Short mmCIF file of N, CA, C and O in Angstrom, two decimals:
data_model
loop_
_atom_site.label_atom_id
_atom_site.label_comp_id
_atom_site.label_asym_id
_atom_site.label_seq_id
_atom_site.Cartn_x
_atom_site.Cartn_y
_atom_site.Cartn_z
N UNK A 127 -2.08 -2.99 2.27
CA UNK A 127 -2.17 -4.48 2.88
C UNK A 127 -1.06 -4.10 4.35
O UNK A 127 -0.02 -3.61 4.39
N UNK A 128 -1.78 -4.43 5.36
CA UNK A 128 -1.69 -4.04 6.72
C UNK A 128 -0.81 -5.56 7.60
O UNK A 128 -1.98 -5.99 7.88
N UNK A 129 -0.18 -5.70 8.00
CA UNK A 129 0.45 -6.97 8.74
C UNK A 129 0.68 -6.62 10.18
O UNK A 129 1.29 -5.70 10.18
N UNK A 130 -0.57 -6.75 11.30
CA UNK A 130 0.16 -6.76 12.67
C UNK A 130 0.46 -8.15 13.32
O UNK A 130 1.12 -8.23 14.46
N UNK A 131 0.66 -9.12 12.45
CA UNK A 131 0.75 -9.84 13.09
C UNK A 131 2.83 -10.95 12.47
O UNK A 131 2.40 -11.12 11.40
N UNK A 132 3.57 -10.42 13.04
CA UNK A 132 4.69 -10.81 12.16
C UNK A 132 5.30 -12.54 12.05
O UNK A 132 6.03 -12.97 11.64
N UNK A 133 4.48 -13.27 13.21
CA UNK A 133 4.49 -14.49 12.46
C UNK A 133 3.48 -15.17 11.21
O UNK A 133 4.12 -16.72 10.41
N UNK A 134 2.48 -14.20 11.01
CA UNK A 134 1.54 -14.94 9.84
C UNK A 134 2.72 -14.94 8.38
O UNK A 134 2.21 -15.80 7.79
N UNK A 135 3.68 -14.36 7.88
CA UNK A 135 4.42 -14.30 6.99
C UNK A 135 5.64 -15.58 6.73
O UNK A 135 5.87 -15.51 5.98
N UNK A 136 5.58 -16.03 7.86
CA UNK A 136 7.01 -16.78 7.94
C UNK A 136 7.11 -17.75 7.36
O UNK A 136 7.76 -18.14 6.01
N UNK A 137 5.79 -18.40 6.82
CA UNK A 137 5.87 -20.06 6.33
C UNK A 137 5.43 -19.30 4.59
O UNK A 137 6.68 -20.17 3.79
N UNK A 138 4.74 -18.17 4.35
CA UNK A 138 5.13 -18.02 3.08
C UNK A 138 6.86 -17.48 2.32
O UNK A 138 6.64 -17.69 1.41
N UNK A 139 7.51 -17.01 3.60
CA UNK A 139 8.35 -16.61 2.88
C UNK A 139 9.60 -18.04 3.18
O UNK A 139 10.39 -17.91 2.00
N UNK A 140 9.27 -18.44 3.82
CA UNK A 140 10.50 -20.18 3.77
C UNK A 140 9.39 -20.86 2.68
O UNK A 140 10.80 -21.07 1.62
N UNK A 141 8.57 -20.76 1.96
CA UNK A 141 8.10 -21.61 0.77
C UNK A 141 8.48 -20.70 -0.54
O UNK A 141 9.44 -21.50 -1.24
N UNK A 142 8.69 -19.89 -0.39
CA UNK A 142 8.93 -18.54 -1.46
C UNK A 142 10.94 -19.36 -1.67
O UNK A 142 11.28 -19.76 -2.74
N UNK A 143 11.70 -19.51 -0.72
CA UNK A 143 12.94 -19.11 -0.27
C UNK A 143 13.40 -20.85 -1.22
O UNK A 143 13.86 -21.02 -1.80
N UNK A 144 12.41 -21.96 -0.57
CA UNK A 144 12.21 -23.41 -0.92
C UNK A 144 12.44 -22.91 -2.76
O UNK A 144 13.04 -23.76 -3.05
N UNK A 145 11.61 -22.27 -2.89
CA UNK A 145 11.02 -22.74 -4.78
C UNK A 145 12.38 -21.35 -4.98
O UNK A 145 12.28 -21.44 -6.44
N UNK A 146 13.64 -21.13 -4.43
CA UNK A 146 14.06 -20.25 -4.95
C UNK A 146 14.36 -19.15 -5.24
O UNK A 146 15.29 -18.07 -5.82
N UNK A 147 13.51 -18.73 -4.62
CA UNK A 147 13.52 -17.05 -4.25
C UNK A 147 13.48 -16.46 -3.63
O UNK A 147 14.41 -16.89 -2.31
N UNK A 148 13.14 -15.39 -3.23
CA UNK A 148 13.67 -14.13 -2.23
C UNK A 148 12.61 -14.01 -1.29
O UNK A 148 11.24 -14.04 -1.80
N UNK A 149 11.96 -14.77 0.20
CA UNK A 149 11.13 -14.63 0.74
C UNK A 149 11.34 -13.40 2.17
O UNK A 149 12.31 -13.45 2.42
N UNK A 150 10.45 -13.07 2.16
CA UNK A 150 10.17 -11.97 3.31
C UNK A 150 8.83 -12.18 4.39
O UNK A 150 8.33 -12.75 3.86
N UNK A 151 9.64 -11.33 5.91
CA UNK A 151 9.03 -11.76 6.81
C UNK A 151 9.04 -10.35 7.89
O UNK A 151 10.22 -10.30 7.98
N UNK A 152 8.54 -10.12 8.50
CA UNK A 152 8.98 -8.96 9.34
C UNK A 152 8.56 -9.69 10.44
O UNK A 152 8.19 -10.40 11.17
N UNK A 153 9.30 -8.85 11.20
CA UNK A 153 9.71 -9.83 12.86
C UNK A 153 10.02 -8.29 14.11
O UNK A 153 9.83 -6.85 13.02
N UNK A 154 9.91 -8.21 14.97
CA UNK A 154 10.15 -7.15 15.67
C UNK A 154 11.51 -7.67 16.92
O UNK A 154 11.37 -8.59 17.43
N UNK A 155 12.24 -7.10 16.23
CA UNK A 155 13.56 -7.06 17.27
C UNK A 155 13.49 -6.58 18.52
O UNK A 155 13.53 -5.31 19.05
N UNK A 156 13.69 -7.18 19.93
CA UNK A 156 13.45 -6.72 21.49
C UNK A 156 14.24 -6.27 21.66
O UNK A 156 14.37 -4.63 22.00
N UNK A 157 15.94 -6.53 21.02
CA UNK A 157 17.09 -5.54 21.24
C UNK A 157 16.78 -4.09 20.93
O UNK A 157 17.32 -2.70 21.29
N UNK A 158 16.90 -4.13 19.50
CA UNK A 158 17.00 -2.00 18.98
C UNK A 158 15.47 -1.82 18.72
O UNK A 158 15.16 -0.92 18.97
N UNK A 159 14.15 -2.63 19.61
CA UNK A 159 12.87 -2.34 20.18
C UNK A 159 12.20 -1.52 18.76
O UNK A 159 11.98 -0.33 18.37
N UNK A 160 12.28 -2.46 17.66
CA UNK A 160 12.50 -1.55 16.20
C UNK A 160 12.04 -3.11 15.14
O UNK A 160 12.59 -4.11 15.40
N UNK A 161 10.91 -2.80 14.32
CA UNK A 161 10.51 -3.11 13.06
C UNK A 161 11.55 -4.14 12.17
O UNK A 161 12.32 -2.67 12.10
N UNK A 162 11.91 -5.36 11.95
CA UNK A 162 13.11 -5.39 10.89
C UNK A 162 12.45 -6.22 10.09
O UNK A 162 11.38 -7.15 10.35
N UNK A 163 13.22 -6.24 8.84
CA UNK A 163 12.58 -7.30 7.72
C UNK A 163 13.62 -8.80 7.81
O UNK A 163 14.84 -8.20 7.24
N UNK A 164 13.09 -9.79 7.25
CA UNK A 164 13.94 -11.07 7.21
C UNK A 164 14.29 -11.40 6.13
O UNK A 164 13.13 -11.93 5.78
N UNK A 165 15.09 -11.78 5.05
CA UNK A 165 15.09 -12.14 4.11
C UNK A 165 15.78 -13.40 3.66
O UNK A 165 16.83 -13.73 4.12
N UNK A 166 14.58 -14.43 2.76
CA UNK A 166 15.35 -15.81 3.41
C UNK A 166 15.15 -15.91 1.86
O UNK A 166 15.12 -15.45 1.13
N UNK A 167 16.27 -16.93 1.46
CA UNK A 167 16.39 -18.15 0.30
C UNK A 167 17.55 -18.86 0.41
O UNK A 167 18.95 -19.24 1.09
N UNK A 168 17.36 -20.10 0.02
CA UNK A 168 18.29 -21.57 -0.55
C UNK A 168 19.25 -20.66 -1.49
O UNK A 168 20.44 -21.67 -1.40
N UNK A 169 19.10 -19.65 -2.62
CA UNK A 169 20.47 -19.21 -2.81
C UNK A 169 20.98 -18.19 -2.61
O UNK A 169 20.26 -17.14 -2.62
N UNK A 170 21.93 -18.28 -2.06
CA UNK A 170 22.76 -17.10 -1.95
C UNK A 170 23.14 -16.06 -2.63
O UNK A 170 23.01 -14.80 -2.61
N UNK A 171 23.05 -16.81 -4.17
CA UNK A 171 23.90 -15.66 -5.02
C UNK A 171 22.27 -14.40 -5.63
O UNK A 171 22.60 -13.23 -5.68
N UNK A 172 21.06 -15.32 -5.86
CA UNK A 172 20.01 -14.63 -5.81
C UNK A 172 19.85 -13.44 -4.81
O UNK A 172 19.42 -12.56 -4.51
N UNK A 173 20.38 -14.02 -3.77
CA UNK A 173 19.66 -13.11 -2.43
C UNK A 173 21.23 -11.85 -2.12
O UNK A 173 20.43 -10.74 -1.98
N UNK A 174 21.99 -12.20 -2.67
CA UNK A 174 22.94 -10.74 -2.90
C UNK A 174 22.16 -10.00 -3.82
O UNK A 174 22.86 -8.79 -3.53
N UNK A 175 22.25 -10.47 -4.89
CA UNK A 175 21.87 -10.04 -5.65
C UNK A 175 20.73 -8.81 -5.68
O UNK A 175 20.87 -8.23 -5.76
N UNK A 176 19.37 -9.58 -4.99
CA UNK A 176 18.55 -8.88 -5.01
C UNK A 176 18.51 -7.64 -4.06
O UNK A 176 18.44 -6.32 -4.18
N UNK A 177 19.72 -7.74 -3.03
CA UNK A 177 20.28 -7.02 -1.62
C UNK A 177 20.84 -5.81 -3.01
O UNK A 177 21.17 -4.46 -2.77
N UNK A 178 21.93 -5.44 -4.31
CA UNK A 178 22.70 -4.90 -4.65
C UNK A 178 21.94 -4.03 -5.50
O UNK A 178 21.53 -2.70 -5.17
N UNK A 179 20.62 -4.97 -6.28
CA UNK A 179 19.46 -3.83 -6.71
C UNK A 179 19.40 -2.72 -6.48
O UNK A 179 18.46 -2.19 -6.74
N UNK A 180 18.47 -3.51 -5.19
CA UNK A 180 17.89 -2.27 -3.86
C UNK A 180 18.62 -1.47 -2.78
O UNK A 180 17.82 -0.48 -2.28
N UNK A 181 20.10 -1.34 -2.89
CA UNK A 181 20.76 -0.45 -2.40
C UNK A 181 20.45 -1.32 -0.91
O UNK A 181 20.58 -0.83 0.01
N UNK A 182 20.34 -2.45 -0.26
CA UNK A 182 20.02 -2.94 1.02
C UNK A 182 21.55 -3.35 1.09
O UNK A 182 22.21 -4.51 0.90
N UNK A 183 21.65 -3.09 2.58
CA UNK A 183 23.38 -3.24 3.35
C UNK A 183 23.20 -4.67 3.64
O UNK A 183 22.40 -4.82 4.82
N UNK A 184 24.41 -5.00 3.47
CA UNK A 184 24.66 -6.83 3.59
C UNK A 184 25.40 -7.19 5.21
O UNK A 184 26.75 -6.61 4.50
N UNK A 185 25.36 -7.63 6.32
CA UNK A 185 25.83 -7.54 7.20
C UNK A 185 26.18 -8.64 7.23
O UNK A 185 26.72 -9.16 6.23
N UNK A 186 25.57 -9.55 8.44
CA UNK A 186 25.84 -11.12 8.75
C UNK A 186 24.64 -11.12 7.73
O UNK A 186 23.16 -11.59 7.66
N UNK A 187 25.30 -12.35 7.37
CA UNK A 187 24.77 -13.60 6.66
C UNK A 187 24.74 -14.52 7.14
O UNK A 187 25.86 -15.46 7.22
N UNK A 188 23.18 -15.13 7.49
CA UNK A 188 23.30 -16.34 8.21
C UNK A 188 22.73 -17.59 7.87
O UNK A 188 22.10 -16.52 6.90
N UNK A 189 23.39 -18.53 8.19
CA UNK A 189 22.24 -19.87 7.79
C UNK A 189 21.61 -20.52 8.87
O UNK A 189 22.09 -20.59 9.48
N UNK A 190 20.49 -20.62 8.06
CA UNK A 190 19.37 -21.12 9.16
C UNK A 190 18.71 -22.55 8.68
O UNK A 190 18.71 -22.96 7.23
N UNK A 191 18.87 -23.35 9.09
CA UNK A 191 18.84 -25.34 9.17
C UNK A 191 16.60 -24.31 9.72
O UNK A 191 16.72 -24.94 10.84
N UNK A 192 16.17 -25.42 8.63
CA UNK A 192 14.70 -25.93 9.27
C UNK A 192 14.34 -27.51 8.74
O UNK A 192 15.36 -27.29 7.81
N UNK A 193 13.09 -28.08 9.60
CA UNK A 193 12.51 -29.36 8.70
C UNK A 193 11.95 -28.92 7.64
O UNK A 193 12.21 -29.72 6.93
N UNK A 194 11.49 -27.56 7.03
CA UNK A 194 10.89 -27.45 5.85
C UNK A 194 11.48 -27.42 4.71
O UNK A 194 10.82 -27.36 3.33
N UNK A 195 12.71 -27.19 5.01
CA UNK A 195 13.97 -27.56 3.72
C UNK A 195 14.95 -28.05 3.38
O UNK A 195 15.46 -28.67 4.84
N UNK A 196 15.02 -28.89 2.25
CA UNK A 196 16.14 -29.87 2.81
C UNK A 196 18.04 -29.20 2.89
O UNK A 196 18.37 -29.98 2.66
N UNK A 197 17.50 -28.05 2.32
CA UNK A 197 18.74 -27.08 1.95
C UNK A 197 18.78 -26.29 2.90
O UNK A 197 17.91 -25.68 3.57
N UNK A 198 20.08 -25.96 3.48
CA UNK A 198 19.78 -24.73 4.63
C UNK A 198 19.71 -23.22 4.20
O UNK A 198 19.18 -23.08 2.92
N UNK A 199 18.83 -22.06 4.76
CA UNK A 199 18.25 -21.04 3.88
C UNK A 199 19.27 -20.11 4.36
O UNK A 199 19.80 -19.96 5.64
N UNK A 200 19.61 -19.18 3.55
CA UNK A 200 20.25 -18.03 4.22
C UNK A 200 19.61 -16.75 4.57
O UNK A 200 18.20 -16.79 4.08
N UNK A 201 19.81 -16.39 5.50
CA UNK A 201 18.84 -15.41 6.26
C UNK A 201 19.76 -13.73 6.22
O UNK A 201 21.03 -14.42 6.58
N UNK A 202 19.08 -12.60 5.87
CA UNK A 202 19.80 -11.23 5.76
C UNK A 202 18.41 -10.56 7.13
O UNK A 202 17.54 -10.70 6.26
N UNK A 203 19.03 -9.99 8.09
CA UNK A 203 18.06 -9.23 8.79
C UNK A 203 18.52 -8.05 7.99
O UNK A 203 19.25 -7.25 7.84
N UNK A 204 17.14 -7.30 7.54
CA UNK A 204 17.38 -5.57 7.22
C UNK A 204 16.70 -4.88 8.47
O UNK A 204 15.91 -4.89 8.67
N UNK A 205 17.63 -3.58 8.59
CA UNK A 205 17.23 -2.93 9.93
C UNK A 205 17.20 -1.62 9.25
O UNK A 205 17.23 -1.56 8.52
N UNK A 206 16.28 -0.50 9.81
CA UNK A 206 16.05 0.88 9.37
C UNK A 206 16.05 1.26 8.35
O UNK A 206 15.01 0.95 7.55
N UNK A 207 16.66 1.50 7.29
CA UNK A 207 16.88 2.19 5.84
C UNK A 207 16.39 1.56 5.29
O UNK A 207 15.07 1.12 4.06
N UNK A 208 17.34 0.45 5.42
CA UNK A 208 16.90 -0.96 4.65
C UNK A 208 15.52 -1.74 4.80
O UNK A 208 14.49 -2.27 4.17
N UNK A 209 14.67 -1.71 6.39
CA UNK A 209 14.02 -2.35 6.12
C UNK A 209 12.52 -1.36 6.08
O UNK A 209 11.84 -2.15 5.28
N UNK A 210 12.28 0.18 5.32
CA UNK A 210 12.12 0.59 5.26
C UNK A 210 11.53 0.67 3.54
O UNK A 210 10.90 0.58 2.44
N UNK A 211 12.93 -0.10 3.18
CA UNK A 211 13.22 -0.30 1.38
C UNK A 211 12.08 -1.71 0.30
O UNK A 211 11.68 -1.89 0.33
N UNK A 212 12.70 -2.63 1.88
CA UNK A 212 11.35 -3.34 1.79
C UNK A 212 10.02 -3.54 1.93
O UNK A 212 9.51 -4.06 0.93
N UNK A 213 9.64 -2.59 2.88
CA UNK A 213 8.28 -2.75 2.79
C UNK A 213 7.94 -1.77 1.32
O UNK A 213 7.18 -1.95 1.52
N UNK A 214 8.76 -0.43 1.00
CA UNK A 214 8.08 0.06 -0.26
C UNK A 214 8.55 -0.79 -1.61
O UNK A 214 6.78 -0.73 -2.17
N UNK A 215 9.41 -2.09 -1.58
CA UNK A 215 9.19 -2.94 -2.66
C UNK A 215 7.76 -3.85 -2.31
O UNK A 215 7.66 -3.96 -3.70
N UNK A 216 7.47 -4.17 -1.52
CA UNK A 216 6.37 -4.74 -1.14
C UNK A 216 5.32 -4.41 -1.14
O UNK A 216 3.60 -4.92 -1.36
N UNK A 217 5.20 -2.57 -0.76
CA UNK A 217 3.78 -1.87 -1.14
C UNK A 217 3.26 -2.39 0.88
O UNK A 217 1.83 -2.62 0.53
N UNK A 218 3.88 -2.74 1.64
CA UNK A 218 3.33 -2.76 2.82
C UNK A 218 3.03 -1.86 3.44
O UNK A 218 4.30 -1.02 3.72
N UNK A 219 1.83 -1.21 4.22
CA UNK A 219 2.71 0.23 4.89
C UNK A 219 3.12 -0.48 6.86
O UNK A 219 2.52 -1.51 7.06
N UNK A 220 3.30 0.87 7.02
CA UNK A 220 3.84 0.40 8.33
C UNK A 220 3.00 0.50 9.29
O UNK A 220 1.47 1.13 9.39
N UNK A 221 2.72 -0.83 10.32
CA UNK A 221 1.43 -0.82 11.24
C UNK A 221 1.54 0.50 12.63
O UNK A 221 2.93 0.44 13.08
N UNK A 222 1.10 1.24 12.91
CA UNK A 222 0.91 2.22 13.99
C UNK A 222 0.84 1.67 15.47
O UNK A 222 -0.76 1.05 15.37
N UNK A 223 1.53 1.39 16.46
CA UNK A 223 0.73 0.54 17.88
C UNK A 223 0.39 1.64 18.61
O UNK A 223 1.10 2.53 18.59
#
């Protein structure tokens, strides 16, 4: 699976997060000039457990409010090696631009 539209997976990620799972979608960080992955969940413990299991660094965990969810979503941004870990977990190849 090759993804080149960073907005395409957002709705799917939010839907999974609202269902109590961990949702993922790629994004491009202009400041870092690299691809990052955003992890979303309404369940903070589930998100942190996922990160521990896959050795993903938990830096800043933010709350995101959206009209699609009655509960706030926890958001974590995976960068660098953590972003590669997410890619490997999802089986997604990096897009060469």
